[in-house]
Coordinates of C-alpha atoms and ligand atoms in Angstrom, one line a residue:
M1 CA 213.4 -55.9 -133.8
L2 CA 210.5 -56.6 -136.0
P3 CA 210.9 -55.4 -139.6
V4 CA 209.9 -52.0 -140.9
A5 CA 208.2 -51.9 -144.2
P6 CA 210.5 -50.2 -146.8
G7 CA 209.1 -47.1 -148.5
P8 CA 207.9 -48.7 -151.7
V9 CA 206.3 -51.6 -149.8
A10 CA 204.5 -49.2 -147.5
L11 CA 203.4 -47.2 -150.4
R12 CA 202.1 -50.2 -152.3
K13 CA 200.2 -51.4 -149.3
T14 CA 198.7 -48.0 -148.6
L15 CA 197.6 -47.8 -152.3
G16 CA 196.2 -51.3 -151.9
I17 CA 194.1 -50.1 -148.9
M18 CA 192.9 -47.0 -150.8
L19 CA 192.1 -49.1 -153.8
S20 CA 189.8 -51.4 -151.8
Y21 CA 187.8 -48.2 -150.9
R22 CA 188.0 -46.8 -154.4
W23 CA 184.2 -46.3 -155.0
R24 CA 183.7 -44.6 -151.7
L25 CA 186.7 -42.5 -152.4
V26 CA 185.4 -41.5 -155.8
G27 CA 182.1 -40.6 -154.1
V28 CA 183.8 -38.4 -151.5
L29 CA 186.0 -36.8 -154.1
T30 CA 183.0 -36.0 -156.4
L31 CA 181.2 -34.4 -153.5
Q32 CA 184.2 -32.4 -152.6
V33 CA 184.7 -31.2 -156.2
V34 CA 181.1 -30.0 -156.2
A35 CA 181.7 -28.2 -152.9
V36 CA 184.9 -26.6 -154.1
L37 CA 183.4 -25.6 -157.4
S38 CA 180.7 -23.7 -155.5
T39 CA 183.3 -21.6 -153.7
L40 CA 184.9 -20.8 -157.0
V41 CA 181.8 -19.2 -158.4
A42 CA 181.7 -16.2 -156.1
P43 CA 185.1 -14.6 -157.1
Q44 CA 184.1 -15.1 -160.8
L45 CA 180.8 -13.3 -160.2
L46 CA 182.5 -10.6 -158.1
G47 CA 185.1 -10.1 -160.8
R48 CA 182.4 -9.5 -163.4
L49 CA 180.6 -7.2 -161.1
V50 CA 183.8 -5.1 -160.6
T51 CA 184.3 -5.0 -164.4
R52 CA 180.7 -3.8 -165.0
V53 CA 180.7 -1.3 -162.2
S54 CA 184.0 0.2 -163.1
G55 CA 182.8 0.3 -166.7
G56 CA 179.6 2.0 -165.6
T57 CA 177.3 -0.6 -167.2
A58 CA 176.0 -2.2 -164.0
T59 CA 172.3 -1.7 -163.2
T60 CA 170.9 -2.1 -159.7
G61 CA 169.0 -5.1 -160.9
Y62 CA 172.2 -6.7 -162.1
V63 CA 173.9 -6.1 -158.8
D64 CA 171.0 -7.6 -156.9
R65 CA 171.0 -10.7 -159.2
V66 CA 174.7 -11.2 -158.8
V67 CA 174.6 -10.8 -155.0
G68 CA 171.5 -13.2 -154.9
A69 CA 173.4 -15.7 -157.0
I70 CA 176.4 -15.5 -154.7
V71 CA 174.3 -16.1 -151.7
V72 CA 172.5 -19.1 -153.2
V73 CA 175.7 -20.7 -154.5
T74 CA 177.4 -20.1 -151.2
V75 CA 174.6 -21.7 -149.1
A76 CA 174.3 -24.6 -151.5
G77 CA 178.1 -25.1 -151.4
A78 CA 178.1 -25.0 -147.6
V79 CA 175.5 -27.8 -147.5
V80 CA 177.3 -30.0 -150.0
N81 CA 180.6 -29.3 -148.2
R82 CA 179.1 -30.4 -144.9
Y83 CA 177.9 -33.6 -146.4
A84 CA 181.2 -34.2 -148.2
Q85 CA 183.1 -33.7 -144.9
M86 CA 180.8 -36.2 -143.1
R87 CA 181.3 -38.8 -145.8
A88 CA 185.0 -38.2 -145.7
R89 CA 185.1 -38.7 -141.9
V90 CA 183.1 -41.9 -142.2
L91 CA 185.5 -43.1 -144.8
G92 CA 188.5 -42.2 -142.6
E93 CA 186.9 -44.1 -139.7
S94 CA 186.3 -47.2 -141.8
V95 CA 189.9 -47.2 -143.1
F96 CA 191.3 -46.8 -139.6
A97 CA 189.1 -49.5 -138.2
D98 CA 190.3 -51.8 -141.1
L99 CA 193.9 -51.0 -140.5
R100 CA 193.6 -51.7 -136.8
E101 CA 191.8 -55.0 -137.4
R102 CA 194.4 -55.9 -140.0
M103 CA 197.2 -55.2 -137.5
M104 CA 195.6 -57.2 -134.7
N105 CA 194.9 -60.1 -137.0
R106 CA 198.6 -60.1 -138.0
V107 CA 199.8 -59.7 -134.4
V108 CA 197.9 -62.7 -133.2
H109 CA 199.2 -64.8 -136.0
L110 CA 202.8 -63.8 -135.7
P111 CA 205.2 -66.6 -135.2
L112 CA 205.8 -66.8 -131.5
S113 CA 209.6 -67.0 -132.1
A114 CA 209.5 -63.6 -133.9
V115 CA 207.6 -62.0 -131.0
E116 CA 209.9 -63.5 -128.4
S117 CA 213.1 -62.3 -130.2
A118 CA 211.7 -58.9 -131.0
G119 CA 210.7 -58.2 -127.4
T120 CA 207.2 -57.2 -126.5
G121 CA 208.1 -53.5 -126.1
D122 CA 208.5 -53.1 -129.9
L123 CA 205.2 -54.9 -130.7
V124 CA 203.3 -53.0 -128.0
G125 CA 204.7 -49.8 -129.2
R126 CA 203.5 -50.5 -132.7
T127 CA 200.0 -51.5 -131.6
T128 CA 199.6 -48.5 -129.3
T129 CA 201.9 -45.4 -129.9
D130 CA 202.2 -46.0 -133.7
I131 CA 198.5 -46.7 -134.2
S132 CA 197.5 -43.6 -132.2
R133 CA 200.0 -41.5 -134.3
I134 CA 198.3 -42.4 -137.5
E135 CA 194.8 -42.4 -136.0
F136 CA 194.4 -38.6 -136.2
L137 CA 195.8 -38.5 -139.7
V138 CA 193.6 -41.3 -141.1
R139 CA 190.5 -40.0 -139.3
T140 CA 190.8 -36.3 -139.8
G141 CA 193.9 -35.8 -142.0
V142 CA 193.1 -37.9 -145.0
P143 CA 189.7 -36.2 -145.5
Q144 CA 191.2 -32.8 -145.0
I145 CA 194.1 -33.4 -147.3
L146 CA 191.7 -34.6 -150.0
V147 CA 189.7 -31.3 -149.6
C148 CA 192.9 -29.2 -149.7
V149 CA 194.3 -30.9 -152.8
V150 CA 191.0 -30.7 -154.6
T151 CA 190.6 -27.0 -153.6
I152 CA 194.1 -26.1 -154.6
V153 CA 194.0 -27.8 -158.0
L154 CA 190.6 -26.4 -158.9
T155 CA 191.4 -22.9 -157.6
I156 CA 194.5 -22.8 -159.8
V157 CA 192.6 -24.1 -162.8
A158 CA 189.9 -21.5 -162.2
A159 CA 192.5 -18.7 -161.9
T160 CA 194.2 -19.9 -165.0
V161 CA 190.9 -19.9 -166.9
S162 CA 190.2 -16.4 -165.7
S163 CA 193.5 -15.0 -166.6
P164 CA 196.4 -17.3 -167.5
L165 CA 198.9 -14.4 -167.3
L166 CA 197.9 -13.3 -163.9
A167 CA 197.7 -16.9 -162.6
L168 CA 201.4 -17.3 -163.4
G169 CA 201.9 -15.2 -160.3
L170 CA 200.5 -18.1 -158.2
L171 CA 203.4 -20.3 -159.3
V172 CA 205.9 -18.2 -157.4
V173 CA 205.4 -20.3 -154.3
A174 CA 206.2 -23.5 -156.1
P175 CA 210.0 -23.4 -156.3
P176 CA 210.7 -22.7 -152.6
V177 CA 208.2 -25.2 -151.4
W178 CA 209.6 -27.8 -153.8
G179 CA 213.2 -27.1 -152.7
M180 CA 212.2 -27.3 -149.0
M181 CA 210.5 -30.6 -149.4
R182 CA 213.4 -32.1 -151.3
W183 CA 215.6 -31.1 -148.3
Y184 CA 213.1 -32.0 -145.6
L185 CA 211.6 -35.3 -146.5
P186 CA 214.8 -37.4 -146.8
V187 CA 215.9 -36.2 -143.3
A188 CA 212.5 -36.1 -141.6
I189 CA 211.3 -39.7 -142.4
P190 CA 214.2 -41.5 -140.8
T191 CA 214.2 -39.1 -137.9
Y192 CA 210.5 -39.8 -137.1
R193 CA 211.0 -43.5 -137.6
A194 CA 213.9 -43.6 -135.2
G195 CA 211.8 -41.5 -132.8
S196 CA 209.0 -44.1 -132.9
A197 CA 211.5 -46.9 -132.2
A198 CA 213.0 -44.9 -129.3
T199 CA 209.6 -44.4 -127.8
A200 CA 209.0 -48.1 -128.1
R201 CA 212.3 -48.8 -126.3
I202 CA 211.2 -46.6 -123.4
N203 CA 207.9 -48.5 -123.3
G204 CA 209.7 -51.8 -123.4
T205 CA 212.2 -50.9 -120.7
V206 CA 209.6 -49.5 -118.4
T207 CA 207.1 -52.4 -118.9
E208 CA 209.9 -54.9 -118.4
T209 CA 211.0 -53.2 -115.2
V210 CA 207.4 -53.1 -113.8
E211 CA 206.6 -56.6 -114.9
H212 CA 209.7 -58.0 -113.2
A213 CA 209.7 -55.7 -110.3
Q214 CA 210.4 -58.5 -107.9
T215 CA 213.5 -59.6 -109.7
V216 CA 214.7 -56.0 -110.0
D217 CA 214.2 -55.7 -106.3
A218 CA 215.8 -59.0 -105.4
L219 CA 218.9 -58.3 -107.4
A220 CA 219.0 -54.6 -106.6
L221 CA 218.9 -53.8 -110.2
G222 CA 217.0 -50.5 -109.6
Q223 CA 219.9 -48.2 -110.4
R224 CA 220.7 -50.1 -113.6
R225 CA 217.1 -50.2 -114.8
Q226 CA 216.8 -46.5 -114.1
E227 CA 219.9 -45.8 -116.1
A228 CA 218.5 -47.9 -119.0
V229 CA 215.2 -45.9 -118.9
Q230 CA 217.2 -42.7 -118.8
R231 CA 219.3 -43.8 -121.8
A232 CA 216.2 -44.6 -123.7
V233 CA 214.6 -41.2 -122.7
A234 CA 217.8 -39.3 -123.7
E235 CA 217.8 -41.0 -127.1
A236 CA 214.1 -40.2 -127.7
W237 CA 214.6 -36.7 -126.5
S238 CA 217.5 -36.0 -128.9
L239 CA 215.5 -37.4 -131.8
E240 CA 212.5 -35.3 -130.8
H241 CA 214.8 -32.3 -130.6
L242 CA 216.1 -32.9 -134.1
G243 CA 212.5 -33.3 -135.3
V244 CA 211.5 -29.9 -133.9
W245 CA 214.5 -28.3 -135.4
L246 CA 213.6 -29.7 -138.8
R247 CA 210.0 -28.6 -138.4
R248 CA 211.1 -25.0 -137.5
R249 CA 213.1 -24.8 -140.7
L250 CA 210.2 -26.2 -142.7
Y251 CA 207.6 -23.8 -141.2
L252 CA 209.8 -20.8 -141.9
V253 CA 209.8 -21.4 -145.6
L254 CA 206.2 -22.6 -145.8
D255 CA 205.0 -19.6 -143.8
V256 CA 206.4 -17.2 -146.4
A257 CA 205.0 -19.4 -149.2
W258 CA 201.6 -19.3 -147.5
R259 CA 201.4 -15.5 -147.4
A260 CA 203.1 -14.8 -150.7
P261 CA 200.4 -15.4 -153.4
V262 CA 198.1 -12.5 -152.6
V263 CA 200.9 -10.0 -152.4
V264 CA 202.4 -11.4 -155.6
I265 CA 199.1 -11.3 -157.5
L266 CA 198.4 -7.7 -156.5
L267 CA 201.9 -6.5 -157.5
W268 CA 201.9 -8.6 -160.7
G269 CA 198.3 -7.5 -161.4
A270 CA 199.2 -3.8 -160.9
F271 CA 202.1 -4.2 -163.3
L272 CA 200.0 -5.9 -165.9
A273 CA 197.2 -3.4 -165.5
S274 CA 199.5 -0.5 -166.0
R275 CA 200.4 -2.0 -169.4
G276 CA 196.7 -2.5 -170.1
V277 CA 197.1 -6.3 -170.4
V278 CA 194.5 -7.2 -167.7
G279 CA 191.4 -5.4 -166.3
L280 CA 190.4 -4.7 -162.7
G281 CA 187.8 -7.5 -162.8
A282 CA 190.4 -10.2 -163.6
I283 CA 192.7 -8.9 -160.9
T284 CA 189.8 -9.0 -158.3
T285 CA 188.9 -12.6 -159.3
V286 CA 192.5 -14.0 -159.3
A287 CA 193.4 -12.1 -156.1
L288 CA 190.3 -13.6 -154.4
Y289 CA 191.4 -17.0 -155.6
A290 CA 194.9 -16.4 -154.2
M291 CA 193.3 -15.5 -150.9
E292 CA 191.2 -18.7 -151.0
L293 CA 194.4 -20.7 -151.6
R294 CA 195.8 -19.5 -148.3
K295 CA 193.6 -21.7 -146.1
P296 CA 194.1 -25.0 -147.9
I297 CA 197.8 -24.3 -148.3
G298 CA 198.1 -23.6 -144.6
Q299 CA 196.2 -26.8 -143.7
L300 CA 198.2 -28.8 -146.1
M301 CA 201.5 -27.6 -144.5
F302 CA 200.2 -28.7 -141.2
W303 CA 199.3 -32.1 -142.5
I304 CA 202.4 -32.6 -144.6
D305 CA 204.4 -32.6 -141.3
L306 CA 202.0 -35.1 -139.7
V307 CA 202.1 -37.2 -142.8
Q308 CA 205.9 -37.6 -142.1
V309 CA 205.3 -38.8 -138.6
A310 CA 202.5 -41.0 -139.7
Q311 CA 204.5 -42.5 -142.6
A312 CA 207.2 -43.6 -140.1
S313 CA 204.5 -45.1 -137.9
L314 CA 202.7 -46.7 -140.8
S315 CA 205.8 -48.4 -142.1
R316 CA 206.3 -49.8 -138.6
I317 CA 202.7 -51.0 -138.5
L318 CA 202.8 -52.5 -141.9
G319 CA 206.3 -53.9 -141.1
V320 CA 204.6 -56.4 -138.8
E321 CA 203.2 -57.9 -142.0
E322 CA 206.7 -58.4 -143.3
V323 CA 207.6 -61.0 -140.7
A324 CA 208.1 -64.2 -142.6
P325 CA 205.5 -66.8 -141.6
D326 CA 206.9 -69.9 -139.9
R327 CA 204.3 -72.1 -141.4
V328 CA 202.8 -72.4 -144.9
P329 CA 199.7 -74.6 -144.8
T330 CA 199.8 -77.1 -147.7
G331 CA 196.4 -78.6 -147.1
Q332 CA 197.9 -82.0 -146.4
V333 CA 195.9 -84.0 -143.8
P334 CA 197.8 -86.0 -141.2
Q335 CA 197.3 -89.8 -141.6
G336 CA 197.2 -91.0 -138.0
T337 CA 198.3 -89.5 -134.8
Q338 CA 202.0 -90.4 -134.6
V339 CA 204.3 -87.5 -133.8
R340 CA 207.9 -88.0 -135.0
L341 CA 211.1 -85.9 -134.7
E342 CA 213.7 -86.6 -137.3
G343 CA 217.2 -85.2 -137.1
V344 CA 216.0 -82.1 -135.3
C345 CA 218.5 -79.3 -134.6
F346 CA 217.4 -76.0 -133.2
S347 CA 219.0 -72.7 -132.2
Y348 CA 217.2 -69.7 -130.7
R349 CA 220.1 -67.5 -131.8
E350 CA 222.4 -68.2 -134.7
G351 CA 225.5 -70.0 -133.7
H352 CA 224.1 -71.3 -130.4
E353 CA 222.6 -74.7 -131.2
V354 CA 220.4 -75.9 -128.3
L355 CA 219.2 -79.2 -129.7
H356 CA 221.5 -81.4 -131.8
D357 CA 220.2 -84.0 -134.2
V358 CA 217.3 -85.2 -132.0
S359 CA 215.1 -88.1 -133.3
L360 CA 212.2 -89.4 -131.4
D361 CA 209.1 -91.5 -132.3
L362 CA 206.2 -91.0 -129.9
V363 CA 204.0 -94.1 -129.5
P364 CA 200.4 -92.9 -129.8
G365 CA 198.7 -93.1 -126.4
E366 CA 201.9 -93.3 -124.4
R367 CA 203.0 -91.1 -121.6
L368 CA 206.6 -90.0 -122.1
A369 CA 208.5 -88.1 -119.4
V370 CA 211.4 -85.9 -120.4
V371 CA 214.0 -85.5 -117.7
G372 CA 217.4 -84.0 -117.5
P373 CA 219.4 -81.2 -115.9
S374 CA 218.1 -77.6 -116.1
G375 CA 219.1 -75.9 -119.3
S376 CA 219.6 -79.2 -121.2
G377 CA 216.9 -78.4 -123.7
K378 CA 213.8 -80.2 -122.3
S379 CA 211.5 -77.2 -122.8
T380 CA 212.9 -76.6 -126.2
L381 CA 212.2 -80.2 -127.1
G382 CA 208.6 -79.7 -125.9
R383 CA 208.3 -76.5 -128.0
M384 CA 209.5 -78.5 -131.1
L385 CA 207.0 -81.3 -130.4
A386 CA 204.2 -78.7 -130.1
G387 CA 205.3 -76.8 -133.2
I388 CA 205.8 -73.6 -131.3
N389 CA 209.2 -73.1 -133.0
P390 CA 209.9 -74.8 -136.3
P391 CA 213.2 -76.7 -136.1
T392 CA 216.3 -75.1 -137.6
S393 CA 216.9 -78.3 -139.5
G394 CA 215.2 -81.7 -139.5
T395 CA 211.5 -82.2 -139.3
V396 CA 208.8 -82.7 -136.7
S397 CA 205.7 -84.4 -138.2
V398 CA 202.3 -85.7 -137.2
G399 CA 200.8 -88.5 -139.2
G400 CA 203.5 -88.0 -141.8
V401 CA 202.8 -84.3 -142.3
S402 CA 205.4 -81.7 -141.2
L403 CA 204.0 -79.4 -138.4
T404 CA 205.0 -76.4 -140.5
D405 CA 202.7 -77.6 -143.3
L406 CA 199.7 -77.4 -141.1
S407 CA 197.6 -74.3 -140.5
E408 CA 197.6 -73.0 -136.9
A409 CA 194.1 -74.3 -136.3
E410 CA 194.9 -77.8 -137.7
L411 CA 198.2 -77.9 -135.7
R412 CA 196.4 -77.2 -132.5
R413 CA 193.8 -79.9 -133.2
N414 CA 196.7 -82.3 -133.3
V415 CA 199.2 -81.2 -130.7
A416 CA 199.1 -78.6 -128.0
L417 CA 201.5 -77.3 -125.4
I418 CA 200.5 -76.3 -121.9
T419 CA 203.0 -74.4 -119.7
Q420 CA 202.9 -72.8 -116.3
E421 CA 202.0 -69.4 -117.9
H422 CA 198.3 -69.3 -117.3
H423 CA 196.9 -66.1 -118.5
V424 CA 193.3 -65.2 -117.7
F425 CA 191.8 -63.1 -120.5
S426 CA 189.3 -60.5 -119.4
G427 CA 185.8 -61.7 -120.1
S428 CA 183.6 -64.3 -118.6
V429 CA 184.7 -67.8 -117.5
A430 CA 182.9 -69.2 -120.4
D431 CA 184.6 -66.8 -122.8
N432 CA 187.9 -67.9 -121.4
V433 CA 187.2 -71.6 -122.1
R434 CA 185.5 -70.9 -125.5
L435 CA 188.7 -69.3 -126.8
A436 CA 189.7 -72.8 -127.9
R437 CA 186.5 -73.3 -129.9
P438 CA 184.5 -70.1 -130.3
Q439 CA 181.4 -71.9 -131.6
A440 CA 181.2 -74.3 -128.6
D441 CA 177.7 -74.1 -126.9
A442 CA 177.1 -73.6 -123.2
A443 CA 176.7 -77.3 -122.5
T444 CA 180.1 -78.1 -124.1
V445 CA 181.8 -75.4 -122.1
T446 CA 180.3 -76.6 -118.8
G447 CA 181.2 -80.2 -119.8
A448 CA 184.8 -79.2 -120.3
L449 CA 184.9 -77.4 -116.9
E450 CA 183.3 -80.5 -115.4
A451 CA 185.9 -82.8 -116.9
I452 CA 188.7 -80.8 -115.3
G453 CA 186.9 -80.7 -112.0
A454 CA 186.5 -77.0 -112.1
M455 CA 182.7 -76.8 -112.1
D456 CA 182.5 -76.8 -108.2
W457 CA 184.2 -73.4 -107.8
V458 CA 182.8 -72.0 -111.0
R459 CA 179.2 -72.7 -109.7
A460 CA 180.1 -70.9 -106.5
L461 CA 181.1 -67.7 -108.4
P462 CA 178.5 -64.9 -108.3
E463 CA 177.3 -65.5 -111.8
G464 CA 178.7 -69.0 -112.5
V465 CA 180.2 -69.4 -115.9
D466 CA 179.1 -65.8 -116.8
T467 CA 181.2 -64.2 -114.0
L468 CA 183.6 -61.7 -115.4
V469 CA 187.2 -62.6 -114.6
G470 CA 190.7 -61.3 -115.5
S471 CA 192.2 -57.9 -115.5
G472 CA 189.9 -55.4 -113.7
H473 CA 187.4 -58.1 -112.7
L474 CA 187.4 -61.1 -110.3
A475 CA 191.0 -62.3 -109.8
L476 CA 191.4 -66.1 -110.1
S477 CA 194.0 -68.1 -108.2
P478 CA 196.8 -69.7 -110.2
A479 CA 195.2 -73.1 -109.8
Q480 CA 191.9 -71.8 -111.1
A481 CA 193.6 -70.1 -114.0
Q482 CA 195.4 -73.3 -114.8
E483 CA 192.1 -75.2 -114.7
L484 CA 190.6 -72.8 -117.2
A485 CA 193.6 -73.4 -119.5
L486 CA 193.1 -77.2 -119.1
A487 CA 189.4 -76.8 -119.9
R488 CA 190.3 -75.1 -123.1
L489 CA 192.5 -78.0 -123.9
V490 CA 189.5 -80.4 -123.4
L491 CA 187.6 -78.3 -126.0
L492 CA 190.5 -78.2 -128.3
D493 CA 190.8 -82.0 -128.0
P494 CA 194.3 -82.6 -129.4
H495 CA 195.5 -86.2 -129.5
T496 CA 199.0 -85.2 -128.4
L497 CA 199.8 -82.9 -125.5
V498 CA 203.0 -81.5 -124.2
L499 CA 202.9 -80.5 -120.6
D500 CA 205.8 -78.2 -119.5
E501 CA 205.8 -77.5 -115.8
A502 CA 202.0 -77.3 -116.2
T503 CA 201.5 -77.7 -112.5
S504 CA 204.7 -76.3 -111.1
L505 CA 203.4 -73.0 -109.9
L506 CA 200.7 -74.6 -107.9
D507 CA 201.1 -75.6 -104.3
P508 CA 201.9 -79.3 -104.0
R509 CA 198.5 -80.3 -102.8
A510 CA 196.7 -78.4 -105.6
A511 CA 199.2 -79.8 -108.1
R512 CA 198.5 -83.3 -107.0
V513 CA 194.7 -82.9 -107.3
L514 CA 195.1 -81.3 -110.7
E515 CA 197.4 -84.0 -111.9
R516 CA 194.9 -86.7 -110.8
T517 CA 192.2 -84.9 -112.8
L518 CA 194.5 -84.5 -115.7
S519 CA 195.4 -88.2 -115.9
T520 CA 191.7 -89.0 -116.3
T521 CA 191.1 -86.2 -118.8
L522 CA 194.2 -87.2 -120.7
A523 CA 193.5 -90.9 -120.8
G524 CA 194.0 -92.3 -124.3
R525 CA 196.1 -89.3 -125.5
T526 CA 199.8 -89.1 -126.1
V527 CA 201.3 -87.0 -123.4
V528 CA 204.8 -85.7 -123.2
E529 CA 205.6 -84.3 -119.8
V530 CA 208.7 -82.3 -119.1
A531 CA 209.3 -83.7 -115.7
H532 CA 210.8 -81.6 -112.9
R533 CA 209.8 -84.1 -110.3
L534 CA 211.1 -87.6 -110.9
Y535 CA 208.1 -89.3 -109.4
T536 CA 206.2 -88.3 -112.6
A537 CA 208.9 -90.0 -114.6
A538 CA 208.5 -93.2 -112.6
D539 CA 204.8 -93.3 -113.5
A540 CA 205.4 -92.7 -117.2
D541 CA 205.4 -95.4 -119.9
R542 CA 208.8 -94.2 -121.1
V543 CA 211.5 -91.8 -120.1
A544 CA 213.7 -89.7 -122.3
V545 CA 216.8 -88.3 -120.7
V546 CA 218.0 -85.1 -122.3
M547 CA 221.6 -83.9 -121.7
D548 CA 223.2 -81.0 -123.5
G549 CA 220.6 -80.9 -126.2
R550 CA 220.6 -84.6 -127.0
I551 CA 218.4 -87.6 -126.0
V552 CA 221.0 -89.7 -124.3
E553 CA 218.8 -92.4 -122.9
L554 CA 215.3 -93.6 -123.8
G555 CA 213.3 -96.5 -122.2
T556 CA 211.0 -97.5 -119.4
H557 CA 211.8 -96.4 -115.9
D558 CA 212.8 -99.9 -114.9
E559 CA 215.0 -100.4 -118.0
L560 CA 216.9 -97.2 -117.4
V561 CA 217.4 -97.8 -113.7
A562 CA 218.7 -101.3 -114.5
A563 CA 221.0 -99.9 -117.2
G564 CA 222.8 -97.8 -114.5
G565 CA 223.3 -94.8 -116.7
E566 CA 222.4 -91.1 -116.3
Y567 CA 218.8 -91.7 -115.3
A568 CA 219.8 -94.3 -112.7
S569 CA 222.1 -91.8 -111.0
L570 CA 219.4 -89.0 -111.2
W571 CA 216.9 -91.4 -109.7
R572 CA 219.3 -92.5 -106.9
A573 CA 220.1 -88.8 -106.1
W574 CA 216.3 -88.0 -106.1
N575 CA 215.5 -90.8 -103.8
Q576 CA 218.2 -90.0 -101.4
G577 CA 217.1 -86.3 -101.5
Ligands
LIG1 P1 215.4 -76.9 -119.9 O1 213.9 -76.9 -120.1 O2 216.0 -78.3 -119.9 O3 215.7 -76.2 -118.6 P2 215.5 -75.1 -122.1 O4 215.0 -75.8 -123.2 O5 214.7 -74.1 -121.4 O6 216.1 -76.1 -121.0 O7 216.9 -74.3 -122.5 C1 217.9 -74.9 -123.3 C2 218.9 -73.8 -123.7 O8 218.3 -72.9 -124.5 C3 219.4 -73.0 -122.5 O9 220.8 -72.8 -122.7 C4 218.6 -71.7 -122.5 O10 219.4 -70.7 -122.0 C5 218.4 -71.6 -124.0 N1 217.1 -70.9 -124.2 C6 215.9 -71.3 -123.8 N2 214.9 -70.4 -124.2 C7 215.6 -69.5 -125.0 C8 215.1 -68.3 -125.7 N3 213.8 -68.0 -125.8 N4 216.1 -67.6 -126.4 C9 217.4 -68.0 -126.3 N5 217.8 -69.0 -125.7 C10 217.0 -69.8 -125.0

């Protein structure tokens, strides 16, 4: 699983985000204070009116003036309030957009090893379910919460100014709400967080089953997959159930707290008035304030609950930022193009070392074939050379600089890995190629496609390089998709390339054509090819034989055949086959 940001970290980051919007926040708050102040004027004026009327000193003109003033202030307040709400919504949208971009930016720069070991379900859950859980809160909730808090604080202040003694009655709601929150929050947050994780597990299990439907079918895993989904659903259901139970308890107390203030003020007011401590006017004013408190308190109750759900989601979203980076650019510039492995050990999982103390010097410009039995560590070696996973110990360097000291962009300008996983991104053909170098102009993109020999079929598309491809658009064949990947490589222009089964998904004829194009495109570069067909090995300048995570033989094809070792017997077996 990817990490979850601990409470204090999430709080610090949230405050950091708020701080970056501080001036806009101050602006919104000021507008809201003005809007709320205008709503506080009416009860004051009405209170005075009641005092004057009950004292028999009110003239008709006075009543008219007070009513007129109330109308003017209320209308002005409504206008300011509308504007304040709008600004608050805009602010909410901006914060949400920022958060989403920040998340995407993190996700695309996550170390691949972290993504692979966490599973895509968790990450997809965080970028979809969790994001949408906080969406409503950030867009609508934050502005409303601000309004509620400002309203509650100012109303209590105004009530206290009107009659401190009466206003004490408002405090009666504080102890039960406080007690409830102390009980609720510590239980609710972990429950909601576990709920999010459980939903992500459902997503992951379902996605995995659908994506690998053929395997599920072939191995008759249907029943087991179904059970796995049911387990995940049962877990999510029981957590959801617990959540609802908690909420029911919370609402019970808050509901009473919501209705209590007006009743309390009237009773308390009647008691104080009977002793002659307060007048009717003051009771009117404070009772009206108590009524005005009901709406923001009710809204706040609603949001407090959503805040819990969102907080759990937010700590999962911000947790993505807690993944330790697997590279820290030092600004060192590689001197030359030589790639070197020194004493490299690597384990995907602790305690299961896959590569043991591998050292290898690539000769710039050579073509090295890596051969060996399946599972011996060839692909892993390729991933080390391309800097996909940093070694567990030892170093992989280019031009004397460790790959982990290079920025992602710098790394890819030096070494790149190309595998059989050819993904077509939705967008135009040109967009797909340009991913490697966003600023590349049209001629460069066409040039790259030309170099790969793809321009013929691209020209035949309805709109040439501007034809939309990928999910929901024109579907490309695996060979075409692979050619786009190779065209990207031409743009990227790394001096060292690792090809891992780059052509193995294509039919043999397409593979051969592509390999021929590749050899012209790759001329002059260092190429490491994980060879699954030995004829590629025979064409290479050198061959490395990997067995059980070690390079056991290294030399030219002829040398190794003559030496009569592992390679010689592989070669004999291949030729006989
Ligand atoms: P080859 O390319 O020679 O077939 P690999 O490098 O793919 O071998 O695999 C070497 C070993 O590492 C195998 O035992 C394989 O099960 C293991 N392995 C490969 N990829 C992963 C991974 N992502 N997580 C855990 N183990 C892995």
